[in-house]
Coordinates of C-alpha atoms and ligand atoms in Angstrom, one line a residue:
M1 CA -20.2 11.1 -35.0
K2 CA -22.6 12.2 -32.3
R3 CA -24.4 15.5 -32.9
P4 CA -24.3 18.2 -30.1
T5 CA -27.9 17.5 -29.3
Q6 CA -27.1 13.8 -28.7
I7 CA -24.1 14.7 -26.5
Y8 CA -26.4 17.2 -24.6
A9 CA -29.1 14.5 -24.2
A10 CA -26.5 11.9 -23.1
F11 CA -25.2 14.3 -20.5
I12 CA -28.5 15.6 -19.2
D13 CA -30.3 12.3 -19.3
N14 CA -27.5 10.6 -17.4
P15 CA -26.8 12.2 -14.0
I16 CA -23.8 9.9 -13.4
T17 CA -22.1 11.1 -16.6
A18 CA -22.8 14.7 -15.6
L19 CA -21.6 14.2 -12.0
G20 CA -18.5 12.1 -13.1
T21 CA -17.5 14.7 -15.7
T22 CA -17.9 17.6 -13.4
T23 CA -16.0 15.8 -10.6
V24 CA -13.1 15.2 -12.9
A25 CA -13.1 18.8 -14.1
V26 CA -13.1 20.1 -10.5
Y27 CA -10.3 17.7 -9.7
L28 CA -8.2 18.9 -12.6
L29 CA -8.8 22.5 -11.4
V30 CA -7.8 21.7 -7.9
V31 CA -4.7 19.7 -8.9
I32 CA -3.5 22.5 -11.2
G33 CA -4.2 25.0 -8.5
A34 CA -2.1 23.0 -6.0
T35 CA 1.0 23.0 -8.1
A36 CA 3.6 25.6 -7.6
S37 CA 3.2 26.8 -11.1
L38 CA -0.2 28.2 -10.4
G39 CA 1.1 30.1 -7.4
D40 CA 3.7 31.8 -9.7
A41 CA 1.0 32.3 -12.4
A42 CA -1.2 34.2 -9.9
A43 CA 1.6 36.5 -9.1
A44 CA 2.5 36.9 -12.8
C45 CA -1.0 37.4 -14.1
T46 CA -2.4 40.3 -12.1
T47 CA -5.3 41.3 -14.4
W48 CA -8.6 39.5 -14.5
P49 CA -10.3 37.9 -16.3
I50 CA -7.8 38.1 -19.2
C51 CA -4.1 37.7 -18.3
S52 CA -1.9 40.5 -19.6
G53 CA 1.6 41.7 -18.7
A54 CA 5.1 40.4 -19.5
T55 CA 6.0 37.0 -18.0
N56 CA 7.3 33.7 -19.3
D57 CA 4.9 31.8 -21.6
L58 CA 4.4 28.7 -19.4
T59 CA 3.3 30.6 -16.3
M60 CA 0.9 32.6 -18.5
A61 CA -0.4 29.4 -20.1
V62 CA -1.0 27.8 -16.7
A63 CA -2.9 30.9 -15.4
T64 CA -4.9 31.2 -18.6
G65 CA -5.6 27.5 -18.7
H66 CA -6.7 27.5 -15.1
R67 CA -9.2 30.3 -15.7
L68 CA -10.5 28.7 -18.9
L69 CA -11.0 25.4 -17.2
A70 CA -12.7 27.2 -14.2
F71 CA -15.1 28.8 -16.6
L72 CA -15.9 25.5 -18.4
T73 CA -16.2 23.7 -15.1
G74 CA -18.7 26.3 -14.0
V75 CA -20.8 25.6 -17.1
L76 CA -20.5 21.9 -16.4
L77 CA -21.7 22.5 -12.8
L78 CA -24.8 24.4 -14.1
A79 CA -25.5 21.6 -16.6
T80 CA -25.1 19.0 -13.9
T81 CA -27.5 21.0 -11.7
Y82 CA -30.0 20.9 -14.6
A83 CA -29.5 17.1 -14.9
I84 CA -30.1 16.7 -11.2
V85 CA -33.2 18.8 -11.1
Y86 CA -34.8 17.3 -14.2
G87 CA -33.2 13.8 -14.2
D88 CA -34.1 10.7 -12.2
T89 CA -31.8 11.3 -9.2
S90 CA -31.5 10.5 -5.5
G91 CA -33.0 13.2 -3.3
R92 CA -29.8 13.2 -1.2
V93 CA -27.8 14.6 -4.2
T94 CA -29.5 18.0 -3.9
A95 CA -27.7 19.2 -0.8
P96 CA -24.1 18.6 -1.9
I97 CA -24.8 20.1 -5.3
A98 CA -26.4 23.2 -3.6
V99 CA -23.3 23.6 -1.5
A100 CA -21.2 23.4 -4.7
L101 CA -23.4 26.0 -6.4
V102 CA -22.9 28.4 -3.5
L103 CA -19.2 27.9 -3.1
Y104 CA -18.3 28.0 -6.8
P105 CA -18.8 31.7 -7.5
L106 CA -17.1 32.5 -4.1
Q107 CA -14.2 30.4 -5.3
M108 CA -14.0 32.3 -8.6
A109 CA -14.1 35.6 -6.7
H110 CA -11.3 34.5 -4.4
G111 CA -9.4 33.3 -7.5
A112 CA -9.8 36.8 -9.0
L113 CA -8.5 38.3 -5.7
L114 CA -5.5 35.9 -5.9
S115 CA -4.6 37.4 -9.2
I116 CA -5.3 41.0 -8.5
T117 CA -3.3 40.9 -5.3
A118 CA -0.5 39.1 -7.1
G119 CA -0.9 35.9 -5.2
S120 CA -1.3 37.3 -1.7
P121 CA -5.1 37.7 -1.0
P122 CA -6.6 37.5 2.5
I123 CA -6.5 33.8 3.8
P124 CA -4.5 32.4 0.8
W125 CA -5.2 28.7 1.7
L126 CA -9.0 29.5 1.4
H127 CA -8.7 28.9 -2.4
L128 CA -7.5 25.3 -1.9
G129 CA -9.9 24.8 0.9
F130 CA -12.9 25.9 -1.1
G131 CA -11.7 23.9 -4.1
L132 CA -11.4 20.7 -2.1
T133 CA -14.8 21.3 -0.5
I134 CA -16.4 21.7 -3.9
F135 CA -14.6 18.5 -5.0
G136 CA -15.8 16.7 -1.9
T137 CA -19.5 17.7 -2.5
L138 CA -19.3 16.4 -6.0
V139 CA -17.7 13.1 -4.9
L140 CA -20.4 12.7 -2.3
A141 CA -23.2 13.4 -4.9
L142 CA -21.6 11.0 -7.3
A143 CA -21.4 8.2 -4.6
W144 CA -25.0 8.7 -3.6
Q145 CA -26.2 8.8 -7.3
L146 CA -24.3 5.6 -8.1
E147 CA -25.8 4.0 -5.0
Y148 CA -29.3 5.2 -6.1
E149 CA -28.9 3.9 -9.7
T150 CA -27.0 0.6 -9.1
G151 CA -27.6 -0.3 -5.5
S152 CA -29.7 -3.2 -4.1
A153 CA -30.7 -4.4 -0.7
D154 CA -28.2 -7.2 -0.6
E155 CA -28.2 -9.1 2.7
P156 CA -25.2 -9.5 5.0
L157 CA -23.6 -13.0 4.7
H158 CA -23.0 -15.3 7.8
S159 CA -20.2 -17.8 8.1
E160 CA -22.6 -20.6 9.0
D161 CA -24.2 -20.1 5.6
M162 CA -21.0 -20.9 3.8
E163 CA -19.6 -24.4 3.2
C164 CA -15.9 -24.6 3.9
A165 CA -13.4 -24.2 1.0
N166 CA -12.1 -27.6 -0.2
S167 CA -9.0 -28.7 1.7
E168 CA -7.5 -31.3 -0.7
L169 CA -4.5 -29.0 -0.8
S170 CA -3.4 -30.2 2.7
S171 CA -1.9 -33.1 0.8
V172 CA 0.7 -30.7 -0.7
A173 CA 3.1 -31.6 2.1
T174 CA 2.7 -35.3 1.3
I175 CA 3.4 -34.8 -2.4
L176 CA 6.4 -32.7 -1.6
S177 CA 7.8 -35.4 0.9
E178 CA 7.9 -37.9 -2.0
Q179 CA 10.1 -35.6 -4.1
P180 CA 13.9 -35.8 -4.5
L181 CA 15.9 -33.8 -1.9
G182 CA 16.7 -30.9 -4.3
T183 CA 13.0 -30.4 -5.1
R184 CA 12.1 -30.6 -1.5
L185 CA 14.7 -28.0 -0.6
K186 CA 13.5 -25.6 -3.3
G187 CA 9.9 -26.2 -2.2
R188 CA 10.8 -25.4 1.4
M189 CA 12.7 -22.2 0.4
F190 CA 9.7 -21.1 -1.7
A191 CA 7.4 -21.7 1.3
Y192 CA 9.5 -19.4 3.5
F193 CA 9.5 -16.8 0.7
Q194 CA 5.7 -17.1 0.5
L195 CA 5.4 -16.4 4.3
M196 CA 7.0 -13.0 3.6
K197 CA 4.1 -11.8 1.4
P198 CA 6.4 -10.7 -1.4
R199 CA 3.5 -9.4 -3.6
L200 CA 2.9 -6.6 -1.2
M201 CA 6.5 -5.5 -1.0
W202 CA 7.1 -3.4 -4.2
L203 CA 4.4 -0.9 -3.3
L204 CA 5.2 -0.8 0.4
C205 CA 8.9 -0.2 -0.3
L206 CA 7.9 2.5 -2.9
V207 CA 6.1 4.3 -0.1
A208 CA 9.3 4.4 2.0
V209 CA 11.4 5.5 -1.0
A210 CA 8.9 8.3 -1.8
A211 CA 9.1 9.6 1.7
M212 CA 12.9 9.5 1.5
A213 CA 12.9 11.4 -1.8
L214 CA 10.6 14.1 -0.2
A215 CA 12.9 14.3 2.8
A216 CA 16.3 14.4 1.0
G217 CA 15.6 15.3 -2.6
S218 CA 18.7 15.0 -4.9
A219 CA 20.9 14.6 -1.8
L220 CA 19.4 11.1 -1.1
E221 CA 22.2 8.6 -0.5
T222 CA 22.3 5.1 -2.0
R223 CA 23.3 3.8 1.4
E224 CA 20.1 5.2 3.0
I225 CA 18.0 3.7 0.2
L226 CA 19.6 0.2 0.4
L227 CA 19.4 0.1 4.2
T228 CA 15.8 1.3 4.3
I229 CA 14.6 -1.1 1.6
G230 CA 16.6 -3.9 3.0
G231 CA 15.3 -3.4 6.5
G232 CA 11.8 -2.8 5.1
V233 CA 11.7 -6.0 3.1
L234 CA 12.7 -8.0 6.2
A235 CA 10.2 -6.2 8.4
I236 CA 7.4 -6.7 5.9
G237 CA 8.5 -10.4 5.7
A238 CA 8.5 -10.7 9.5
S239 CA 5.0 -9.2 9.8
G240 CA 3.7 -11.3 6.9
T241 CA 5.1 -14.4 8.5
F242 CA 3.5 -13.7 11.9
N243 CA 0.2 -13.0 10.0
H244 CA 0.4 -16.5 8.4
V245 CA 1.1 -18.1 11.8
F246 CA -1.8 -16.3 13.5
E247 CA -4.3 -16.9 10.6
R248 CA -3.4 -20.4 9.6
D249 CA -6.6 -22.0 11.0
V250 CA -8.8 -19.3 9.3
D251 CA -6.8 -19.4 6.1
R252 CA -7.8 -23.1 5.8
K253 CA -11.4 -22.1 5.4
M254 CA -10.9 -19.6 2.5
S255 CA -10.2 -20.6 -1.1
R256 CA -7.9 -17.7 -1.6
T257 CA -5.6 -18.7 1.3
N258 CA -6.1 -22.4 1.8
D259 CA -2.9 -23.2 -0.2
R260 CA -0.6 -21.3 2.1
P261 CA 2.5 -23.0 3.6
L262 CA 1.2 -23.3 7.1
V263 CA -2.2 -24.5 6.0
T264 CA -0.7 -27.2 3.8
H265 CA 1.9 -28.2 6.4
Q266 CA 4.8 -27.4 4.1
L267 CA 6.5 -25.9 7.2
P268 CA 6.2 -26.5 10.9
K269 CA 4.6 -23.6 12.8
R270 CA 7.6 -23.5 15.1
N271 CA 9.9 -22.9 12.2
A272 CA 7.7 -20.1 10.9
I273 CA 7.7 -18.4 14.3
L274 CA 11.5 -18.7 14.5
F275 CA 11.7 -17.4 10.9
G276 CA 9.6 -14.4 11.8
I277 CA 11.6 -13.6 14.9
A278 CA 14.9 -13.9 12.9
L279 CA 13.5 -11.5 10.2
T280 CA 12.4 -9.1 13.0
V281 CA 15.9 -9.1 14.6
L282 CA 17.6 -8.7 11.2
S283 CA 15.4 -5.8 10.1
T284 CA 16.0 -4.1 13.4
I285 CA 19.8 -4.5 13.1
I286 CA 19.7 -3.0 9.6
F287 CA 17.4 -0.1 10.6
L288 CA 19.7 0.7 13.5
Q289 CA 22.5 1.4 10.9
L290 CA 20.3 4.4 10.0
N291 CA 19.0 5.5 13.4
S292 CA 17.1 4.3 16.4
L293 CA 13.8 6.0 15.5
T294 CA 13.7 4.1 12.2
A295 CA 14.3 0.8 14.0
A296 CA 11.6 1.6 16.6
L297 CA 9.1 2.5 13.8
G298 CA 10.0 -0.8 12.1
L299 CA 9.2 -2.7 15.2
I300 CA 6.0 -0.7 15.7
A301 CA 4.9 -1.6 12.2
I302 CA 5.6 -5.3 12.7
L303 CA 3.7 -5.3 16.0
F304 CA 0.8 -3.2 14.6
Y305 CA 0.3 -5.5 11.6
S306 CA 1.0 -8.8 13.2
V307 CA -0.9 -8.2 16.4
I308 CA -3.2 -5.2 16.4
Y309 CA -4.5 -5.7 12.8
T310 CA -4.3 -9.5 12.5
L311 CA -5.5 -10.5 15.9
V312 CA -7.6 -7.5 17.2
L313 CA -9.0 -5.5 14.2
K314 CA -9.4 -8.0 11.4
P315 CA -11.6 -10.6 13.2
N316 CA -13.6 -8.1 15.3
T317 CA -14.6 -4.9 13.5
V318 CA -16.0 -3.8 10.2
Q319 CA -13.5 -0.9 10.4
N320 CA -10.6 -3.4 10.4
T321 CA -9.0 -2.3 7.1
V322 CA -9.7 1.4 7.7
I323 CA -7.8 1.4 11.0
G324 CA -5.5 -1.3 9.7
G325 CA -4.4 1.1 6.9
A326 CA -2.0 2.5 9.5
A327 CA 0.1 -0.6 8.9
G328 CA 0.8 0.4 5.3
A329 CA 1.1 4.0 6.2
L330 CA 4.0 3.4 8.6
P331 CA 6.6 2.9 5.8
A332 CA 6.1 6.6 4.9
L333 CA 7.2 7.5 8.5
I334 CA 10.0 5.0 8.3
G335 CA 11.3 6.4 5.1
W336 CA 11.2 10.0 6.4
A337 CA 12.8 9.0 9.7
A338 CA 15.6 7.0 7.8
V339 CA 16.7 10.3 6.2
T340 CA 15.9 12.9 8.9
G341 CA 16.0 10.9 12.2
R342 CA 12.6 12.3 13.2
I343 CA 8.9 12.2 12.3
G344 CA 8.2 15.1 9.9
I345 CA 4.9 16.7 8.9
T346 CA 5.5 15.8 5.3
G347 CA 6.1 12.2 6.2
I348 CA 2.8 12.3 8.1
A349 CA 1.1 13.9 5.0
L350 CA 2.3 11.1 2.8
A351 CA 1.3 8.5 5.4
A352 CA -2.2 10.1 5.4
V353 CA -2.4 9.5 1.6
I354 CA -1.6 5.8 2.1
F355 CA -4.0 5.6 5.0
V356 CA -7.0 6.9 3.1
W357 CA -6.0 5.0 -0.1
T358 CA -6.1 1.6 1.8
P359 CA -9.9 1.2 2.0
A360 CA -10.2 2.2 -1.7
H361 CA -7.7 -0.5 -2.4
F362 CA -8.9 -3.3 -0.2
Y363 CA -12.7 -2.9 -0.5
N364 CA -12.4 -4.1 -4.1
L365 CA -11.0 -7.4 -2.7
A366 CA -13.6 -7.5 0.0
L367 CA -16.2 -7.5 -2.9
A368 CA -14.3 -10.1 -5.0
Y369 CA -13.7 -12.4 -2.1
K370 CA -17.0 -11.7 -0.2
E371 CA -18.0 -15.3 0.2
D372 CA -14.5 -16.3 1.2
Y373 CA -14.3 -13.7 4.0
A374 CA -17.8 -14.8 5.2
R375 CA -16.4 -18.4 5.3
G376 CA -13.5 -17.1 7.4
G377 CA -15.9 -15.2 9.6
F378 CA -14.2 -11.9 9.0
P379 CA -16.5 -8.8 9.4
M380 CA -15.5 -7.2 6.2
M381 CA -17.6 -4.3 4.9
S382 CA -19.0 -6.4 2.0
V383 CA -20.0 -9.2 4.4
V384 CA -21.5 -7.1 7.2
R385 CA -22.9 -4.1 5.3
G386 CA -23.3 -5.5 1.8
E387 CA -21.9 -4.8 -1.6
T388 CA -23.8 -1.6 -2.3
T389 CA -22.4 0.1 0.8
T390 CA -19.0 -1.2 0.0
R391 CA -19.0 0.2 -3.5
K392 CA -20.2 3.6 -2.1
H393 CA -17.3 3.6 0.4
I394 CA -14.8 2.9 -2.4
V395 CA -16.0 6.1 -4.1
L396 CA -15.8 8.1 -0.9
W397 CA -12.3 6.8 0.0
L398 CA -11.1 7.3 -3.6
G399 CA -12.3 10.9 -3.5
T400 CA -10.5 11.4 -0.1
T401 CA -7.3 9.9 -1.6
L402 CA -7.4 12.3 -4.5
A403 CA -7.9 15.2 -2.1
A404 CA -5.1 14.0 0.2
T405 CA -2.8 13.7 -2.7
T406 CA -3.7 17.3 -3.8
V407 CA -2.9 18.6 -0.3
L408 CA 0.4 16.8 -0.4
I409 CA 1.3 18.4 -3.8
W410 CA 0.3 21.8 -2.4
F411 CA 2.2 21.3 0.9
T412 CA 5.4 20.1 -0.7
Q413 CA 5.2 22.3 -3.8
L414 CA 5.6 19.3 -6.0
S415 CA 5.5 20.1 -9.7
W416 CA 3.4 19.3 -12.8
L417 CA 4.7 15.7 -13.0
V418 CA 2.9 14.6 -9.9
A419 CA -0.2 16.7 -10.8
V420 CA -0.5 15.2 -14.3
T421 CA 0.1 11.7 -12.9
T422 CA -2.5 11.9 -10.1
A423 CA -5.0 13.5 -12.5
F424 CA -4.5 10.9 -15.3
V425 CA -4.3 7.7 -13.2
G426 CA -6.8 9.1 -10.7
I427 CA -9.4 9.4 -13.6
I428 CA -8.6 5.8 -14.5
F429 CA -9.2 4.7 -10.9
L430 CA -12.5 6.7 -10.8
W431 CA -13.6 5.2 -14.1
A432 CA -12.8 1.6 -12.9
T433 CA -14.8 2.3 -9.7
I434 CA -17.8 3.7 -11.7
R435 CA -17.6 0.6 -14.0
L436 CA -17.6 -1.6 -10.9
H437 CA -20.9 -0.1 -9.8
H438 CA -22.6 -0.9 -13.2
E439 CA -21.0 -4.3 -13.7
Q440 CA -20.9 -5.7 -10.1
T441 CA -18.7 -8.6 -11.1
K442 CA -15.5 -10.1 -9.6
Q443 CA -13.7 -9.1 -12.7
A444 CA -14.7 -5.5 -12.3
A445 CA -13.7 -5.6 -8.7
F446 CA -10.2 -6.9 -9.6
R447 CA -10.0 -4.2 -12.3
A448 CA -10.6 -1.5 -9.7
F449 CA -8.2 -3.3 -7.3
H450 CA -5.4 -3.2 -9.8
A451 CA -6.3 0.4 -10.7
S452 CA -5.8 1.2 -7.0
N453 CA -2.3 -0.2 -7.1
A454 CA -1.5 1.5 -10.4
Y455 CA -2.7 4.8 -9.0
L456 CA -0.6 4.7 -5.8
G457 CA 2.4 3.2 -7.6
A458 CA 2.3 5.8 -10.4
V459 CA 1.9 8.7 -7.9
L460 CA 4.7 7.5 -5.7
L461 CA 7.0 7.0 -8.6
A462 CA 6.2 10.5 -9.9
I463 CA 7.0 11.9 -6.4
V464 CA 10.4 10.1 -6.4
V465 CA 11.3 11.5 -9.8
D466 CA 9.8 15.0 -9.0
A467 CA 11.6 15.3 -5.7
I468 CA 15.0 13.9 -6.8
V469 CA 15.2 15.0 -10.5
I470 CA 13.0 17.9 -11.2
Ligands
LIG1 C1 -5.4 -3.0 5.9 C2 -4.6 -2.8 4.8 C3 -4.6 -3.8 3.7 C4 -5.3 -4.9 3.4 C5 -6.4 -5.5 4.2 C6 -4.9 -5.4 2.2 C7 -5.3 -6.5 1.6 C8 -4.8 -7.1 0.5 C9 -5.0 -8.5 0.1 C10 -6.0 -9.4 0.7 C11 -4.3 -8.7 -1.0 C12 -4.3 -10.0 -1.9 C13 -3.1 -10.8 -1.3 C14 -3.1 -12.1 -1.9 O1 -4.2 -12.7 -2.1 O2 -2.0 -12.6 -2.0 C15 -3.5 -7.5 -1.3 C16 -2.6 -7.4 -2.3 C17 -1.8 -6.3 -2.4 N1 -1.7 -5.2 -1.6 FE1 -2.9 -4.8 -0.1 N2 -3.9 -4.6 1.7 C18 -3.7 -3.6 2.6 C19 -2.8 -2.6 2.5 C20 -1.9 -2.5 1.5 C21 -0.9 -1.4 1.4 C22 -0.8 -0.3 2.5 C23 -0.2 -1.6 0.3 C24 0.9 -0.8 -0.3 C25 1.2 0.4 0.0 C26 -0.8 -2.8 -0.3 C27 -0.3 -3.3 -1.5 C28 -0.7 -4.4 -2.1 C29 -0.2 -5.0 -3.3 C30 1.0 -4.5 -4.1 C31 -0.8 -6.2 -3.5 C32 -0.5 -7.3 -4.5 C33 -1.3 -7.0 -5.7 C34 -1.2 -8.1 -6.7 O3 -1.2 -9.3 -6.2 O4 -1.1 -7.8 -7.9 N3 -1.8 -3.3 0.4 N4 -3.8 -6.6 -0.3
LIG2 C1 7.4 -1.9 7.6 C2 6.3 -2.8 7.8 C3 6.4 -4.1 8.6 C4 5.1 -2.5 7.4 C5 3.9 -3.4 7.5 C6 3.2 -3.1 6.2 C7 2.3 -4.3 5.8 C8 2.8 -5.7 5.9 C9 1.1 -4.0 5.5 C10 0.2 -5.1 5.1 C11 -1.1 -4.6 4.7 C12 -2.1 -5.7 4.8 C13 -3.0 -5.5 6.0 C14 -2.2 -6.7 4.0 C15 -3.3 -7.7 4.1 O1 -3.3 -8.5 5.2 P1 -4.4 -9.6 5.4 O2 -4.1 -10.4 6.5 O3 -5.7 -8.9 5.4 O4 -4.2 -10.4 4.0 P2 -4.4 -11.9 3.8 O5 -5.9 -12.2 4.0 O6 -4.0 -12.1 2.4 O7 -3.6 -12.7 4.8

């Protein structure tokens, strides 16, 4: 059992532990603050610093808990400042911590005003704004300190430096052709299924369902869900198929993709194109059963992913997956439009969460498959800017995702379920990302990648349950 002095030493002698702990504490404060319950608590608990007055226990507990945590977080911030000043830290960390030190007492004062004015102080959104700014400064300080402690001057990779991935897999078609008819048919069916990129579907469909739940709540109809998911699966399948067609020559060069159906000639390219067109038509027909806006958004998503991302962004710019994140954000607008027939601000807010989550998701794969992407000649962040910069960007985009989720919770008045989920799984995602900095292995990158999917999946599921059930 560690003695207090040992804990103190571990905290003060380890700026990343200090920064990580304080970042998490601020995030918990902000998330609690964004939930409806704190709004009610501010109105119910009008004395400061101790709550008094008759109100139901939960509201009082939320208000008291928020204040206690705010006090503890203030102590953590001071201890972190001490660790920064006296520890071995990057000089860049000083500025964001200084901003946090200035804003924190102002935030506490505005919080007191929130209570004393029973939840209606001047500029009410200032409390969330200050809270997110303090959170942002801590995420920035953490990213810079992680870079300072674990970074290295790794050189960019060039495709000419990489030998091609082995291509013995191209004999798959030959092997298949020698099989009995039944096996050949099953193999061909599976090849078409692979073209549709089925592994992406569960999370992309969950994005659309979460948007529908936010739009319709408990009034969400089964028909709307089935048509949206049905059309969405076909649209994702169409865009995945065109992506395979356009990338078949490059896929051959990469070990992760050189077993794909068009690389191994399991299917003629012409058939794949016709398959993609058929899926596009079918998805449009299904989306039209909902409304024309949903069908138009489905076509836009197919075109954006298949053409803009695959042919324009991915091979040409290091920002390919940041801008390309719009592809995965579109299902949020599709789900909202499926229910409302228009594009709503809440649908856009959910789409924004997916958009900023995408780099924090993909950059882990860019690290794990760095050599592969260099072989393919793709200007991925890890290839062009190196692993250290890529890891730093994962922290920054992760922080942005947590902040965007908090704004969504505040904006939609979602309850404690989403708050607890984003806090709990967000901490796991942050922990996996910090571990990635220290371990710098493919395994650590895949762990953070799966943590990114778990985070988004859990938050979206919580939104669906919160919006429909709670
Ligand atoms: C520009 C945007 C994105 C890029 C570049 C990207 C990249 C990738 C890549 C390369 C894989 C591995 C695929 C494979 O090897 O089969 C993958 C897997 C996956 N992606 Fe993304 N992704 C993006 C956006 C999204 C979005 C928006 C979602 C969902 C909302 C998503 C969900 C998934 C899922 C669920 C998997 C499968 C994970 C698994 O295999 O366990 N991705 N992504
Ligand atoms: C409704 C609708 C059509 C939405 C589109 C959503 C969609 C398919 C998003 C895909 C996200 C994405 C870029 C995956 C990786 O592509 P990649 O080419 O980088 O992956 P790869 O290297 O494995 O081929």
